[in-house]
Coordinates of C-alpha atoms and ligand atoms in Angstrom, one line a residue:
X19 CA 0.0 0.0 0.0
X20 CA 1.3 3.5 -0.9
X21 CA 2.0 5.5 2.2
X22 CA 3.7 8.4 0.6
X23 CA 2.8 10.9 -2.1
X24 CA 4.9 13.4 -4.0
X25 CA 3.9 17.0 -3.5
X26 CA 4.2 19.7 -6.2
X27 CA 7.2 21.1 -4.2
X28 CA 9.0 17.8 -4.8
X29 CA 8.7 16.7 -1.2
X30 CA 7.4 13.4 0.0
X31 CA 4.4 13.4 2.4
X32 CA 3.2 10.7 4.6
X33 CA -0.5 9.8 4.6
X34 CA -0.8 10.8 8.3
X35 CA 0.1 14.3 7.4
X36 CA -2.3 14.5 4.4
X37 CA -5.8 15.7 4.5
X38 CA -8.7 13.4 3.5
X39 CA -9.3 13.5 -0.2
X40 CA -6.1 15.4 -0.9
X41 CA -4.7 15.0 -4.4
X42 CA -1.0 14.5 -5.2
X43 CA 1.3 12.4 -7.3
X44 CA 2.5 8.8 -7.0
X45 CA 6.3 9.0 -6.2
X46 CA 6.9 6.2 -8.8
X47 CA 4.7 6.7 -11.8
X48 CA 3.8 10.4 -11.1
X49 CA 0.1 9.7 -11.8
X50 CA -2.5 11.4 -9.7
X51 CA -3.3 9.7 -6.3
X52 CA -5.7 10.6 -3.6
X53 CA -5.5 10.1 0.2
X54 CA -7.9 7.4 1.5
X55 CA -8.6 7.3 5.2
X56 CA -11.2 4.6 5.6
X57 CA -12.3 2.6 8.6
X58 CA -11.1 -0.8 7.5
X59 CA -8.0 -0.6 5.4
X60 CA -4.8 1.0 6.6
X61 CA -4.7 4.7 5.5
X62 CA -3.0 5.0 2.1
X63 CA -2.9 6.8 -1.2
X64 CA -4.8 5.3 -4.1
X65 CA -4.2 5.9 -7.8
X66 CA -7.2 7.7 -9.6
X67 CA -6.7 5.5 -12.6
X68 CA -4.6 2.4 -12.7
X69 CA -2.2 1.7 -9.8
X70 CA 1.4 1.0 -10.9
X71 CA 3.1 -2.2 -9.9
X72 CA 5.8 -0.5 -7.8
X73 CA 3.3 1.3 -5.5
X74 CA 1.8 -2.1 -4.7
X75 CA 5.0 -3.5 -3.3
X76 CA 5.4 -3.2 0.4
X77 CA 8.2 -1.0 1.5
X78 CA 8.8 -3.2 4.5
X79 CA 7.0 -6.5 4.1
X80 CA 8.2 -9.7 5.6
X81 CA 11.2 -8.7 7.7
X82 CA 11.1 -6.5 10.8
X83 CA 11.9 -2.9 9.8
X84 CA 8.7 -1.0 10.3
X85 CA 6.5 -4.0 10.9
X86 CA 3.5 -2.4 9.1
X87 CA 2.4 -5.5 7.3
X88 CA 2.1 -8.3 9.8
X89 CA -0.3 -10.6 8.0
X90 CA 2.4 -12.2 6.0
X91 CA 1.1 -14.0 3.0
X92 CA 3.7 -16.6 3.5
X93 CA 2.1 -17.6 6.8
X94 CA -1.0 -18.6 4.8
X95 CA 0.7 -21.7 3.4
X96 CA -1.0 -24.7 5.0
X97 CA 2.3 -26.6 5.6
X98 CA 3.9 -23.6 7.2
X99 CA 0.8 -23.0 9.3
X100 CA 0.8 -26.6 10.5
X101 CA 4.5 -26.5 11.3
X102 CA 4.2 -23.3 13.2
X103 CA 1.2 -24.6 15.2
X104 CA 3.4 -27.6 16.2
X105 CA 6.1 -25.4 17.6
X106 CA 3.9 -22.6 18.9
X107 CA 4.8 -23.0 22.5
X108 CA 8.5 -23.4 22.1
X109 CA 11.3 -21.0 21.4
X110 CA 13.6 -23.7 20.1
X111 CA 13.0 -27.3 19.2
X112 CA 14.8 -30.5 18.3
X113 CA 13.8 -32.0 15.0
X114 CA 14.5 -35.6 16.0
X115 CA 12.4 -35.5 19.1
X116 CA 9.6 -33.4 17.7
X117 CA 9.2 -35.4 14.5
X118 CA 9.3 -38.9 16.1
X119 CA 6.0 -38.3 17.8
X120 CA 4.2 -37.8 14.5
X121 CA 2.6 -39.9 11.8
X122 CA 4.2 -40.4 8.4
X123 CA 1.7 -38.0 6.9
X124 CA 2.2 -35.4 9.5
X125 CA 6.0 -35.7 9.2
X126 CA 5.8 -35.0 5.5
X127 CA 3.9 -31.7 6.1
X128 CA 6.0 -30.8 9.2
X129 CA 9.2 -31.2 7.1
X130 CA 7.8 -29.1 4.2
X131 CA 6.7 -26.4 6.7
X132 CA 10.1 -26.3 8.3
X133 CA 11.8 -25.8 4.9
X134 CA 9.5 -22.9 4.1
X135 CA 10.1 -21.4 7.6
X136 CA 13.9 -21.6 7.0
X137 CA 13.5 -20.1 3.6
X138 CA 11.4 -17.2 4.9
X139 CA 13.9 -16.5 7.7
X140 CA 11.4 -17.5 10.5
X141 CA 13.5 -20.3 11.9
X142 CA 17.2 -20.9 12.0
X143 CA 19.7 -23.6 13.0
X144 CA 20.9 -23.1 16.5
X145 CA 23.1 -26.1 16.9
X146 CA 24.1 -28.7 14.4
X147 CA 22.6 -31.0 13.5
X148 CA 19.0 -30.8 14.7
X149 CA 18.4 -28.0 17.1
X150 CA 16.4 -25.1 15.6
X151 CA 15.2 -21.8 17.0
X152 CA 12.6 -19.2 16.0
X153 CA 14.1 -16.0 14.7
X154 CA 13.1 -12.6 16.1
X155 CA 10.9 -12.1 13.1
X156 CA 8.7 -15.1 14.0
X157 CA 8.7 -14.2 17.7
X158 CA 7.6 -10.7 16.7
X159 CA 4.8 -12.1 14.5
X160 CA 3.7 -14.2 17.5
X161 CA 3.9 -11.1 19.7
X162 CA 6.4 -12.7 22.0
X163 CA 9.2 -10.2 21.7
X164 CA 9.3 -7.5 24.3
X165 CA 9.0 -4.0 23.1
X166 CA 12.7 -3.4 23.9
X167 CA 13.8 -6.5 22.1
X168 CA 11.7 -5.5 19.1
X169 CA 13.3 -2.1 19.1
X170 CA 16.8 -3.6 19.1
X171 CA 15.9 -6.0 16.2
X172 CA 14.2 -3.2 14.3
X173 CA 17.3 -1.0 14.5
X174 CA 19.4 -3.8 13.1
X175 CA 16.9 -4.5 10.4
X176 CA 16.7 -0.8 9.3
X177 CA 20.5 -0.7 8.9
X178 CA 20.4 -4.0 6.9
X179 CA 17.5 -2.9 4.7
X180 CA 19.1 0.5 4.0
X181 CA 22.2 -1.4 2.9
X182 CA 20.2 -3.8 0.7
X183 CA 18.0 -1.1 -0.8
X184 CA 21.1 0.9 -1.8
X185 CA 22.4 -2.1 -3.8
X186 CA 19.2 -3.4 -5.5
X187 CA 16.5 -0.8 -5.7
X188 CA 15.8 2.4 -7.5
X189 CA 16.6 5.8 -6.0
X190 CA 12.9 6.4 -5.3
X191 CA 12.7 3.4 -3.0
X192 CA 15.7 4.6 -1.2
X193 CA 14.3 8.1 -0.8
X194 CA 11.1 6.7 0.5
X195 CA 12.8 4.4 3.0
X196 CA 15.0 7.1 4.3
X197 CA 12.1 9.5 4.7
X198 CA 10.2 6.9 6.7
X199 CA 13.2 6.2 8.9
X200 CA 13.6 9.9 9.4
X201 CA 9.9 10.2 10.3
X202 CA 10.0 7.4 12.8
X203 CA 13.3 8.5 14.5
X204 CA 12.3 12.1 14.8
X205 CA 8.9 11.3 16.3
X206 CA 8.0 10.4 19.8
X207 CA 6.0 7.4 20.9
X208 CA 3.3 8.4 23.4
X209 CA 1.1 6.3 25.7
X210 CA -1.9 7.9 27.3
X211 CA -4.2 6.9 30.1
X212 CA -7.8 8.2 29.6
X213 CA -10.3 8.1 32.4
X214 CA -13.7 8.1 30.9
X215 CA -16.8 9.7 32.5
X216 CA -18.1 6.1 33.1
X217 CA -15.1 5.4 35.3
X218 CA -13.4 3.0 32.8
X219 CA -9.8 3.6 32.0
X220 CA -8.6 3.2 28.4
X221 CA -5.2 3.7 26.9
X222 CA -4.0 5.2 23.7
X223 CA -0.8 4.6 21.8
X224 CA 0.5 6.9 19.0
X225 CA 3.3 8.9 17.6
X226 CA 3.8 12.6 17.1
X227 CA 6.5 14.8 15.7
X228 CA 5.0 17.9 17.4
X229 CA 4.7 18.8 21.1
X230 CA 2.4 16.5 23.1
X231 CA 0.2 19.3 24.3
X232 CA -0.9 20.1 20.7
X233 CA -1.6 16.4 20.1
X234 CA -3.6 16.1 23.4
X235 CA -5.9 19.0 22.4
X236 CA -6.6 17.3 19.0
X237 CA -7.3 13.9 20.7
X238 CA -9.8 15.5 23.1
X239 CA -11.5 17.3 20.3
X240 CA -11.6 14.0 18.2
X241 CA -13.2 12.2 21.1
X242 CA -15.7 14.9 21.9
X243 CA -16.9 14.7 18.3
X244 CA -17.5 11.0 18.8
X245 CA -19.4 11.9 22.0
X246 CA -16.9 10.2 24.3
X247 CA -16.6 12.2 27.5
X248 CA -13.2 12.1 29.1
X249 CA -12.6 12.9 32.7
X250 CA -8.9 13.1 32.6
X251 CA -5.9 12.4 30.3
X252 CA -2.5 11.4 31.7
X253 CA 0.7 11.1 29.6
X254 CA 2.1 7.8 31.0
X255 CA 5.1 7.7 28.6
X256 CA 6.6 10.0 26.0
X257 CA 9.6 8.3 24.4
X258 CA 11.5 10.4 21.8
X259 CA 12.8 8.5 18.8
X260 CA 10.7 5.4 19.5
X261 CA 8.1 6.0 16.7
X262 CA 8.9 2.6 15.1
X263 CA 7.4 0.7 18.0
X264 CA 3.8 1.9 17.4
X265 CA 2.9 -0.8 14.8
X266 CA 4.4 -3.6 16.9
X267 CA 2.6 -2.4 20.0
X268 CA -0.7 -2.5 18.1
X269 CA 0.1 -6.0 16.9
X270 CA 1.2 -7.4 20.2
X271 CA -1.8 -6.1 22.1
X272 CA -4.3 -6.5 19.3
X273 CA -6.5 -8.7 21.5
X274 CA -7.2 -5.7 23.7
X275 CA -8.1 -3.1 21.1
X276 CA -11.0 -0.9 22.0
X277 CA -12.2 0.7 18.9
X278 CA -13.9 4.1 19.2
X279 CA -15.7 5.0 16.0
X280 CA -13.1 4.6 13.3
X281 CA -10.2 5.1 15.7
X282 CA -8.0 2.1 16.2
X283 CA -5.3 3.2 18.6
X284 CA -7.3 2.7 21.8
X285 CA -6.9 -0.3 24.2
X286 CA -8.7 -1.6 27.2
X287 CA -6.8 -3.9 29.4
X288 CA -9.2 -6.0 31.5
X289 CA -6.9 -6.7 34.5
X290 CA -4.5 -4.6 36.6
X291 CA -1.7 -7.1 36.1
X292 CA -2.0 -6.7 32.4
X293 CA -1.8 -2.9 32.8
X294 CA 1.3 -3.4 35.0
X295 CA 3.0 -5.6 32.5
X296 CA 2.3 -3.1 29.6
X297 CA 3.7 -0.2 31.7
X298 CA 6.8 -2.2 32.7
X299 CA 7.5 -3.1 29.1
X300 CA 7.3 0.6 28.2
X301 CA 9.4 1.6 31.1
X302 CA 12.1 -1.0 30.1
X303 CA 12.0 0.5 26.6
X304 CA 12.5 3.9 28.1
X305 CA 15.4 2.9 30.4
X306 CA 17.0 0.9 27.6
X307 CA 17.9 4.1 25.8
X308 CA 19.2 5.8 28.9
X309 CA 21.3 2.7 29.9
X310 CA 22.8 2.7 26.5
X311 CA 23.6 6.3 26.7
X312 CA 25.2 5.8 30.1
X313 CA 27.1 2.9 28.7
X314 CA 28.1 5.1 25.8
X315 CA 29.4 7.9 28.2
X316 CA 31.3 5.4 30.3
X317 CA 32.8 3.9 27.2
X318 CA 33.8 7.4 26.0
X319 CA 35.6 8.1 29.3
X320 CA 37.4 4.8 29.2
X321 CA 38.4 5.4 25.6
X322 CA 39.6 8.9 26.4
X323 CA 42.1 7.4 28.8
X324 CA 43.2 4.9 26.2
X325 CA 43.5 7.7 23.7
X326 CA 46.2 9.3 25.8
X327 CA 48.4 6.3 25.4
X328 CA 47.7 5.5 21.8
X329 CA 46.2 7.5 19.0
X330 CA 43.0 6.0 17.6
X331 CA 42.9 5.0 14.0
X332 CA 40.3 6.5 11.7
X333 CA 38.5 3.2 11.2
X334 CA 38.3 2.6 15.0
X335 CA 36.9 6.1 15.4
X336 CA 34.2 5.6 12.8
X337 CA 33.4 2.2 14.1
X338 CA 32.9 3.5 17.6
X339 CA 30.4 6.1 16.2
X340 CA 28.5 3.8 13.9
X341 CA 25.2 5.2 15.0
X342 CA 26.4 8.8 14.2
X343 CA 27.6 7.7 10.7
X344 CA 24.1 6.1 10.2
X345 CA 22.2 9.2 11.3
X346 CA 24.3 11.5 9.1
X347 CA 23.8 9.2 6.1
X348 CA 20.1 9.7 6.5
X349 CA 20.7 13.4 6.1
X350 CA 20.1 14.6 9.7
X351 CA 21.7 17.9 10.5
X352 CA 24.8 17.8 12.8
X353 CA 23.3 19.6 15.7
X354 CA 20.3 17.3 15.8
X355 CA 22.5 14.2 15.7
X356 CA 24.6 15.6 18.5
X357 CA 21.5 16.3 20.6
X358 CA 19.9 12.9 20.0
X359 CA 23.0 10.8 20.4
X360 CA 24.1 12.9 23.4
X361 CA 27.4 13.5 21.8
X362 CA 29.3 16.8 21.4
X363 CA 28.8 18.8 18.2
X364 CA 32.6 18.5 17.7
X365 CA 32.5 14.7 17.7
X366 CA 29.7 14.6 15.2
X367 CA 31.5 17.1 13.0
X368 CA 34.6 15.0 13.1
X369 CA 32.6 11.9 12.1
X370 CA 31.1 13.9 9.2
X371 CA 34.5 15.1 8.0
X372 CA 36.0 11.6 8.1
X373 CA 33.0 10.0 6.3
X374 CA 33.0 12.8 3.7
X375 CA 36.6 12.0 2.9
X376 CA 36.1 8.2 2.8
X377 CA 35.2 6.9 -0.6
X378 CA 32.2 4.5 -0.6
Ligands
LIG414 ZN1 2.1 4.9 -9.3

């Protein structure tokens, strides 16, 4: 589904920033498209005439990256479905012991399912010859990854996809992908608690690139239009740079969705223990960033000491600041990178100078 359109100014615009029925161009074929914000399908741009093949490709299907398209068509294969149902409760499994229990017919489908799972990157060999484990992708599809672990895997997969896309795809794909990464890393994930007039508490997940106060006003207005009266709204979490988690959160907790009109980001958790586990997951995600930053600073200090004894090579320096290199390659300005990575402007500038001089 097409999530971006091309404006007359030449800029890409995401469907969430576009008004209903807004006309623009398809970034691939340049034909006219219109924004569709219906109740059932994910919001997208649709071609007025014939949609082009490229716009139908998923920017991020299958693997982790943005995790927009979770209903993988590959999971609809009956053999794969059967195989996954057999291993559903396990994280890893031994082929010999699992297959011995089954009938010849089941074994056949089990083996076929396993082969598809390996091919799709859902399962991998852990120990030769017969111990297999689910990959993060399959665990995410099953909703068993924690938000923090998902975030870690997503970061890795973004770097990998960026690398792949550079080699194989056209420039328009790369621009679209980079724009999306930029959108997610510059927006904040918010988690709100809404106490309704009836006394019930519901929760809302979402992302915003603006200040939360503005967003809260919009949300209250939206709800009052749907005649939902809210007693109070509390911001439980506001996590900068964690926009990529939204889709996974919706997927993981889909059983607790609490639709209001056409709005799909609301949740109702029926027990206190469930609320606690959601909050602690979000809090771990929040602390993870800080821990890493602390670890980063400690590292820096340690390395500063080492630097006195031995000058650092250029490769070592760039390797140490891989995340800065990545952020700069997306086109983020120096000051913003410094702020977000909690590094000095001078460090970021030095990384930029070194990467600019390095042939790719
Ligand atoms: Zn098109």
